[in-house]
Tab-separated table of C-alpha atoms and ligand atoms in Angstrom:
chain	number	residue	atom	x	y	z
A	1	MET	CA	-0.073	-0.072	-0.013
A	2	LYS	CA	1.375	3.412	-0.972
A	3	ASN	CA	2.227	5.901	1.760
A	4	TYR	CA	0.522	9.218	2.004
A	5	GLU	CA	1.498	12.092	4.128
A	6	ASN	CA	-2.207	13.020	5.464
A	7	LEU	CA	-3.867	9.458	5.118
A	8	ASN	CA	-3.304	6.237	6.924
A	9	VAL	CA	-4.407	3.533	4.466
A	10	SER	CA	-4.664	-0.168	5.010
A	11	LEU	CA	-6.633	-3.126	3.066
A	12	SER	CA	-7.742	-6.125	4.784
A	13	GLU	CA	-10.574	-8.803	4.144
A	14	GLY	CA	-11.704	-6.648	1.269
A	15	ILE	CA	-12.199	-3.476	3.349
A	16	LEU	CA	-10.004	-0.296	2.329
A	17	LEU	CA	-9.793	1.756	5.425
A	18	ILE	CA	-8.952	5.368	4.781
A	19	GLU	CA	-8.059	7.317	8.051
A	20	ILE	CA	-7.545	11.137	7.281
A	21	ASN	CA	-4.724	12.077	9.518
A	22	ARG	CA	-3.845	16.013	10.026
A	23	PRO	CA	-4.125	15.971	13.969
A	24	LYS	CA	-2.743	19.704	13.939
A	25	ALA	CA	-5.741	20.904	12.137
A	26	LEU	CA	-8.487	18.304	13.313
A	27	ASN	CA	-8.083	16.575	10.029
A	28	ALA	CA	-9.052	19.725	8.031
A	29	LEU	CA	-8.907	19.038	4.104
A	30	ASN	CA	-5.915	21.067	2.540
A	31	ARG	CA	-5.125	20.573	-1.020
A	32	LYS	CA	-2.589	18.169	-0.627
A	33	THR	CA	-5.076	15.849	1.545
A	34	LEU	CA	-7.717	16.125	-1.255
A	35	GLU	CA	-5.076	15.177	-3.835
A	36	GLU	CA	-4.351	12.130	-1.764
A	37	LEU	CA	-7.943	11.210	-1.412
A	38	ASP	CA	-8.318	11.525	-5.169
A	39	ASP	CA	-5.199	9.194	-5.563
A	40	VAL	CA	-6.543	6.583	-3.076
A	41	PHE	CA	-10.209	6.445	-4.397
A	42	ASN	CA	-8.645	6.111	-8.028
A	43	PHE	CA	-6.754	2.968	-6.391
A	44	ALA	CA	-10.084	1.851	-4.685
A	45	ARG	CA	-12.189	2.007	-8.045
A	46	GLY	CA	-9.339	-0.012	-10.166
A	47	SER	CA	-8.444	-2.511	-7.497
A	48	ASP	CA	-10.397	-5.920	-7.520
A	49	GLU	CA	-9.077	-6.572	-4.155
A	50	VAL	CA	-11.132	-3.602	-2.833
A	51	MET	CA	-14.533	-4.537	-2.134
A	52	GLY	CA	-15.754	-1.738	0.055
A	53	VAL	CA	-14.355	1.360	2.009
A	54	ILE	CA	-14.512	2.975	5.312
A	55	LEU	CA	-13.298	6.521	5.379
A	56	THR	CA	-12.831	8.096	8.830
A	57	GLY	CA	-10.745	10.516	10.691
A	58	ALA	CA	-7.534	9.492	12.733
A	59	GLY	CA	-7.740	10.253	16.497
A	60	ASP	CA	-10.928	10.531	18.782
A	61	LYS	CA	-12.185	13.954	18.184
A	62	SER	CA	-12.459	14.626	14.474
A	63	PHE	CA	-13.631	13.136	11.404
A	64	VAL	CA	-12.848	16.230	9.287
A	65	ALA	CA	-13.234	19.869	10.728
A	66	GLY	CA	-13.802	21.285	7.054
A	67	ALA	CA	-11.697	22.591	4.300
A	68	ASP	CA	-8.441	24.199	5.637
A	69	ILE	CA	-9.286	27.623	6.532
A	70	THR	CA	-6.046	29.153	6.289
A	71	GLU	CA	-5.958	27.781	2.590
A	72	ILE	CA	-9.478	29.453	1.970
A	73	LYS	CA	-7.940	32.715	3.285
A	74	LYS	CA	-5.704	33.162	0.320
A	75	LEU	CA	-8.204	32.517	-2.403
A	76	ASN	CA	-9.581	35.238	-4.745
A	77	THR	CA	-12.934	34.764	-6.525
A	78	TYR	CA	-11.625	32.771	-9.551
A	79	GLU	CA	-9.434	30.562	-7.477
A	80	GLY	CA	-12.364	30.078	-5.044
A	81	ILE	CA	-14.299	28.655	-8.075
A	82	GLU	CA	-11.479	26.489	-9.057
A	83	PHE	CA	-10.874	25.141	-5.693
A	84	ALA	CA	-14.704	24.389	-5.238
A	85	LYS	CA	-14.788	22.558	-8.350
A	86	PHE	CA	-11.605	20.762	-7.371
A	87	GLY	CA	-13.189	19.314	-4.445
A	88	GLN	CA	-16.533	18.723	-5.818
A	89	GLY	CA	-14.835	16.581	-8.637
A	90	ILE	CA	-13.273	14.301	-6.034
A	91	PHE	CA	-16.445	14.169	-3.693
A	92	ARG	CA	-18.358	13.172	-6.889
A	93	LYS	CA	-15.716	10.268	-7.565
A	94	ILE	CA	-16.436	9.137	-4.269
A	95	GLU	CA	-20.229	9.146	-4.530
A	96	THR	CA	-19.982	7.217	-7.895
A	97	LEU	CA	-17.273	4.901	-6.954
A	98	GLY	CA	-19.447	1.800	-7.720
A	99	LYS	CA	-18.291	0.357	-4.338
A	100	VAL	CA	-20.167	0.975	-1.033
A	101	VAL	CA	-18.220	3.786	1.005
A	102	VAL	CA	-19.083	4.139	4.521
A	103	ALA	CA	-18.401	7.377	6.370
A	104	ALA	CA	-17.268	6.549	9.838
A	105	ILE	CA	-17.746	9.867	11.614
A	106	ASN	CA	-15.967	9.699	14.611
A	107	GLY	CA	-16.056	13.435	15.962
A	108	PHE	CA	-16.366	16.933	14.261
A	109	ALA	CA	-17.723	16.654	10.753
A	110	LEU	CA	-17.939	20.300	9.754
A	111	GLY	CA	-18.232	22.267	6.675
A	112	GLY	CA	-16.053	20.237	3.884
A	113	GLY	CA	-16.095	17.245	6.467
A	114	CYS	CA	-19.895	17.170	6.514
A	115	GLU	CA	-19.868	17.465	2.615
A	116	LEU	CA	-17.411	14.618	2.544
A	117	ALA	CA	-19.498	12.576	4.672
A	118	MET	CA	-22.648	13.261	2.515
A	119	SER	CA	-20.891	11.886	-0.539
A	120	CYS	CA	-20.438	8.580	0.966
A	121	SER	CA	-22.964	5.623	0.592
A	122	VAL	CA	-23.923	5.563	4.080
A	123	ARG	CA	-22.975	7.558	7.036
A	124	PHE	CA	-22.425	5.860	10.619
A	125	ALA	CA	-21.612	8.145	13.615
A	126	SER	CA	-20.246	7.682	17.041
A	127	GLU	CA	-21.974	9.228	20.027
A	128	ASN	CA	-19.358	12.070	20.242
A	129	ALA	CA	-19.766	13.037	16.551
A	130	LYS	CA	-20.853	16.686	15.695
A	131	LEU	CA	-21.909	17.654	12.165
A	132	GLY	CA	-22.927	20.922	10.781
A	133	GLN	CA	-22.199	23.484	7.805
A	134	PRO	CA	-20.731	26.483	9.833
A	135	GLU	CA	-19.546	28.259	6.597
A	136	VAL	CA	-22.036	31.415	6.917
A	137	LYS	CA	-20.131	32.002	10.258
A	138	LEU	CA	-17.180	32.635	8.266
A	139	GLY	CA	-18.851	34.735	5.696
A	140	LEU	CA	-18.590	31.775	3.267
A	141	ILE	CA	-20.946	29.479	1.741
A	142	PRO	CA	-20.539	25.688	1.298
A	143	GLY	CA	-18.373	24.843	-1.737
A	144	TYR	CA	-18.102	21.111	-1.936
A	145	GLY	CA	-21.880	20.257	-2.524
A	146	GLY	CA	-23.323	21.100	0.878
A	147	THR	CA	-26.291	23.458	-0.357
A	148	GLN	CA	-27.165	20.551	-2.888
A	149	ARG	CA	-26.604	17.199	-0.915
A	150	LEU	CA	-27.854	18.260	2.483
A	151	VAL	CA	-31.177	19.368	0.694
A	152	ARG	CA	-31.680	16.089	-0.921
A	153	LEU	CA	-30.617	14.170	2.050
A	154	ILE	CA	-32.878	15.724	4.888
A	155	GLY	CA	-35.220	18.382	3.127
A	156	LYS	CA	-35.047	21.877	2.431
A	157	GLY	CA	-36.308	23.301	5.547
A	158	ARG	CA	-34.100	21.621	7.907
A	159	ALA	CA	-31.207	21.931	5.367
A	160	LEU	CA	-31.611	25.716	5.365
A	161	LYS	CA	-32.057	25.603	9.183
A	162	LEU	CA	-28.533	24.311	9.526
A	163	LEU	CA	-27.270	26.272	6.690
A	164	LEU	CA	-28.228	29.651	7.798
A	165	THR	CA	-27.504	29.098	11.473
A	166	GLY	CA	-24.221	27.375	11.150
A	167	ASP	CA	-25.266	25.276	14.169
A	168	MET	CA	-23.884	21.895	14.945
A	169	VAL	CA	-26.001	18.861	15.624
A	170	ASP	CA	-25.163	15.855	17.768
A	171	ALA	CA	-25.291	12.283	16.514
A	172	LYS	CA	-28.684	11.785	17.974
A	173	GLU	CA	-30.114	14.877	16.321
A	174	ALA	CA	-28.420	13.942	13.053
A	175	PHE	CA	-29.770	10.662	13.165
A	176	GLU	CA	-33.368	12.057	13.671
A	177	VAL	CA	-33.181	14.135	10.681
A	178	GLY	CA	-31.628	11.604	8.345
A	179	LEU	CA	-28.065	13.124	8.057
A	180	VAL	CA	-26.521	9.866	9.772
A	181	ASP	CA	-27.974	6.332	9.224
A	182	ALA	CA	-26.683	4.740	12.377
A	183	VAL	CA	-25.326	5.885	15.796
A	184	PHE	CA	-22.826	3.545	17.641
A	185	PRO	CA	-20.666	3.824	20.717
A	186	HIS	CA	-17.433	5.374	19.924
A	187	GLU	CA	-15.243	2.559	20.536
A	188	ASN	CA	-17.472	0.189	18.472
A	189	LEU	CA	-17.645	2.511	15.386
A	190	ILE	CA	-15.064	1.066	12.999
A	191	GLU	CA	-16.052	-2.684	14.065
A	192	GLU	CA	-19.823	-1.932	13.151
A	193	SER	CA	-18.782	-0.409	9.833
A	194	LYS	CA	-16.886	-3.380	9.031
A	195	LYS	CA	-19.787	-5.779	10.161
A	196	PHE	CA	-22.071	-3.719	7.800
A	197	LEU	CA	-19.720	-4.057	4.729
A	198	LYS	CA	-19.294	-7.761	5.463
A	199	ARG	CA	-23.072	-8.083	5.324
A	200	VAL	CA	-23.107	-6.440	1.962
A	201	PHE	CA	-20.128	-8.550	0.664
A	202	LYS	CA	-22.259	-11.551	1.233
A	203	ASN	CA	-24.692	-10.384	-1.702
A	204	SER	CA	-23.704	-10.445	-5.352
A	205	PRO	CA	-21.019	-7.697	-5.918
A	206	LEU	CA	-22.615	-6.877	-9.139
A	207	ALA	CA	-26.089	-6.490	-8.010
A	208	CYS	CA	-24.915	-4.095	-5.261
A	209	LYS	CA	-22.811	-2.003	-7.763
A	210	LEU	CA	-26.017	-1.919	-10.087
A	211	VAL	CA	-28.275	-0.777	-6.970
A	212	LEU	CA	-25.609	1.946	-6.379
A	213	ASP	CA	-25.592	2.896	-10.209
A	214	ALA	CA	-29.459	2.905	-10.141
A	215	VAL	CA	-29.642	5.016	-7.158
A	216	ASN	CA	-26.980	7.493	-8.242
A	217	GLY	CA	-27.963	7.531	-11.881
A	218	GLY	CA	-31.796	7.894	-11.426
A	219	GLU	CA	-31.673	10.353	-8.390
A	220	GLU	CA	-31.881	13.511	-10.285
A	221	LEU	CA	-33.912	12.308	-13.137
A	222	GLU	CA	-37.583	12.750	-13.633
A	223	LEU	CA	-39.575	9.550	-12.603
A	224	ASP	CA	-40.192	7.927	-15.976
A	225	ALA	CA	-36.418	8.457	-17.312
A	226	ALA	CA	-35.415	7.254	-13.607
A	227	LEU	CA	-37.549	4.256	-13.914
A	228	GLN	CA	-36.174	3.283	-17.431
A	229	VAL	CA	-32.398	3.607	-15.789
A	230	GLU	CA	-33.719	1.082	-13.314
A	231	ALA	CA	-35.439	-1.170	-15.983
A	232	ASN	CA	-32.061	-1.339	-17.916
A	233	LEU	CA	-29.883	-1.955	-15.023
A	234	PHE	CA	-32.365	-4.790	-13.716
A	235	GLY	CA	-32.065	-6.381	-17.152
A	236	ILE	CA	-28.182	-6.274	-16.734
A	237	SER	CA	-28.788	-7.943	-13.257
A	238	ALA	CA	-31.369	-10.461	-14.690
A	239	GLY	CA	-28.784	-11.561	-17.295
A	240	SER	CA	-26.003	-11.927	-14.979
A	241	GLN	CA	-24.205	-15.144	-13.974
A	242	ASP	CA	-24.905	-13.965	-10.344
A	243	ALA	CA	-28.462	-13.986	-10.919
A	244	LYS	CA	-28.278	-17.385	-12.400
A	245	GLU	CA	-26.273	-18.848	-9.272
A	246	GLY	CA	-28.430	-16.693	-6.909
A	247	ILE	CA	-31.749	-17.982	-8.014
A	248	THR	CA	-30.345	-21.689	-8.273
A	249	ALA	CA	-28.942	-21.626	-5.086
A	250	PHE	CA	-32.423	-20.271	-3.432
A	251	LEU	CA	-34.299	-23.091	-5.085
A	252	GLU	CA	-31.538	-25.778	-4.169
A	253	LYS	CA	-31.748	-24.328	-0.493
A	254	ARG	CA	-28.018	-23.550	-0.361
A	255	SER	CA	-25.910	-20.442	0.026
A	256	PRO	CA	-24.847	-18.860	-3.227
A	257	ASN	CA	-21.469	-18.631	-4.681
A	258	PHE	CA	-21.318	-15.254	-6.257
A	259	SER	CA	-18.618	-14.485	-9.013
A	260	GLY	CA	-19.533	-10.699	-9.485
A	261	LYS	CA	-20.192	-11.450	-13.125
B	1	CO8	N1	-8.981	24.521	8.982
B	1	CO8	C1	-7.749	24.619	9.310
B	1	CO8	N2	-7.426	24.510	10.791
B	1	CO8	C2	-8.636	24.063	11.972
B	1	CO8	C3	-9.932	23.923	11.249
B	1	CO8	C4	-9.988	23.969	9.673
B	1	CO8	N3	-11.075	23.806	9.100
B	1	CO8	N4	-10.593	23.444	12.295
B	1	CO8	C5	-9.948	23.465	13.257
B	1	CO8	N5	-8.397	23.821	13.026
B	1	CO8	C6	-7.099	23.921	13.903
B	1	CO8	C7	-7.602	25.049	14.855
B	1	CO8	O1	-7.050	26.432	14.169
B	1	CO8	C8	-6.340	24.747	15.771
B	1	CO8	O2	-5.206	25.021	15.306
B	1	CO8	P1	-4.081	25.714	16.360
B	1	CO8	O3	-3.932	24.478	17.520
B	1	CO8	O4	-2.731	25.706	15.713
B	1	CO8	O5	-4.733	26.924	16.982
B	1	CO8	C9	-6.535	23.075	15.982
B	1	CO8	O6	-6.956	22.888	14.583
B	1	CO8	C10	-7.493	22.702	17.147
B	1	CO8	O7	-8.789	23.346	16.974
B	1	CO8	P2	-9.464	24.203	18.154
B	1	CO8	O8	-8.316	24.670	18.879
B	1	CO8	O9	-10.226	25.282	17.568
B	1	CO8	O10	-10.243	22.937	18.840
B	1	CO8	P3	-11.569	23.125	19.663
B	1	CO8	O11	-11.762	21.762	20.171
B	1	CO8	O12	-11.518	24.350	20.557
B	1	CO8	O13	-12.664	23.583	18.587
B	1	CO8	C11	-13.748	23.147	16.445
B	1	CO8	C12	-13.108	22.400	17.699
B	1	CO8	C13	-15.238	23.523	17.034
B	1	CO8	C14	-14.091	22.094	15.396
B	1	CO8	C15	-13.176	24.436	16.006
B	1	CO8	O14	-11.903	24.116	15.584
B	1	CO8	C16	-13.716	24.792	14.604
B	1	CO8	O15	-14.879	25.604	14.728
B	1	CO8	N6	-13.194	24.653	13.569
B	1	CO8	C17	-13.650	25.240	12.421
B	1	CO8	C18	-14.784	24.532	11.717
B	1	CO8	C19	-15.343	25.247	10.400
B	1	CO8	O16	-15.696	26.315	10.518
B	1	CO8	N7	-15.402	24.284	9.321
B	1	CO8	C20	-15.711	24.731	8.238
B	1	CO8	C21	-14.479	25.280	7.361
B	1	CO8	S1	-15.150	26.116	5.768
B	1	CO8	C22	-15.366	24.792	4.917
B	1	CO8	O17	-15.265	23.506	5.199
B	1	CO8	C23	-15.794	25.058	3.314
B	1	CO8	C24	-15.953	23.982	2.533
B	1	CO8	C25	-16.031	24.116	1.184
B	1	CO8	C26	-14.673	24.836	0.365
B	1	CO8	C27	-14.940	25.036	-1.049
B	1	CO8	C28	-13.682	25.625	-1.468
B	1	CO8	C29	-12.449	25.830	-0.884
């Protein structure tokens, strides 16, 4: 596995564990860290050994405390647009990886950190997690998709409440509004994330990829077009070796042995 300056990365049992590690800035995303995330997610996409990803923050206090404020301070208008698009491109790659990405939110997920978590397939939080979009307190607005994904995830009114106040919510409240999908004791967060992925891995890898493609590909379309996307992807699943195996195994009352084809 490659060595990174601001990421700890390990691969075991098909799970790529990525820890963002910039303790002096509560794991805030500077350009270097974003470049490294881009690189490691390119690896995750291309590697057959990687079946799923857990993205978390190093240490006990922070997932990611935002984009690096010291770098934002130096941006002019055009650089701001470029830097926002740069991060948005990487986050979109994470969202459309075609493999399940769990955001294991182990502390602060603020600004760009909350936006990063929202780009993942699911969000699991530890009891000490705090999430929010505090950009307005800095005279900024979110630039890595926060004004768009938060609305889609929790609805316009609740999103605007968070975006306009800059308030943080704790794990319980984040769960209640649908910003996180489960809450675990801090010490169990990574284990529970692994357990979830292992449950996913028991299913057909092809079918799971097609579910991700159908959800991500259909989300922004009007219903008839989205249903056509689903029908096409259903057809691919129906014609697959995994479907033949899964259905045969069901009828023979045995466990399936999926090949991912
Ligand atoms: N960037 C850079 N450094 C940071 C950041 C950050 N986002 N967050 C914390 N740090 C640094 C602090 O400056 C401090 O450094 P030092 O020890 O050198 O003073 C160190 O981390 C520890 O932080 P604190 O002492 O503040 O720790 P506390 O426990 O007292 O507070 C908080 C923790 C509440 C998380 C607090 O640090 C905080 O409010 N941080 C800022 C959170 C924030 O506003 N995030 C949003 C940033 S803007 C953004 O993400 C926009 C995204 C889109 C950008 C698009 C284009 C660029």
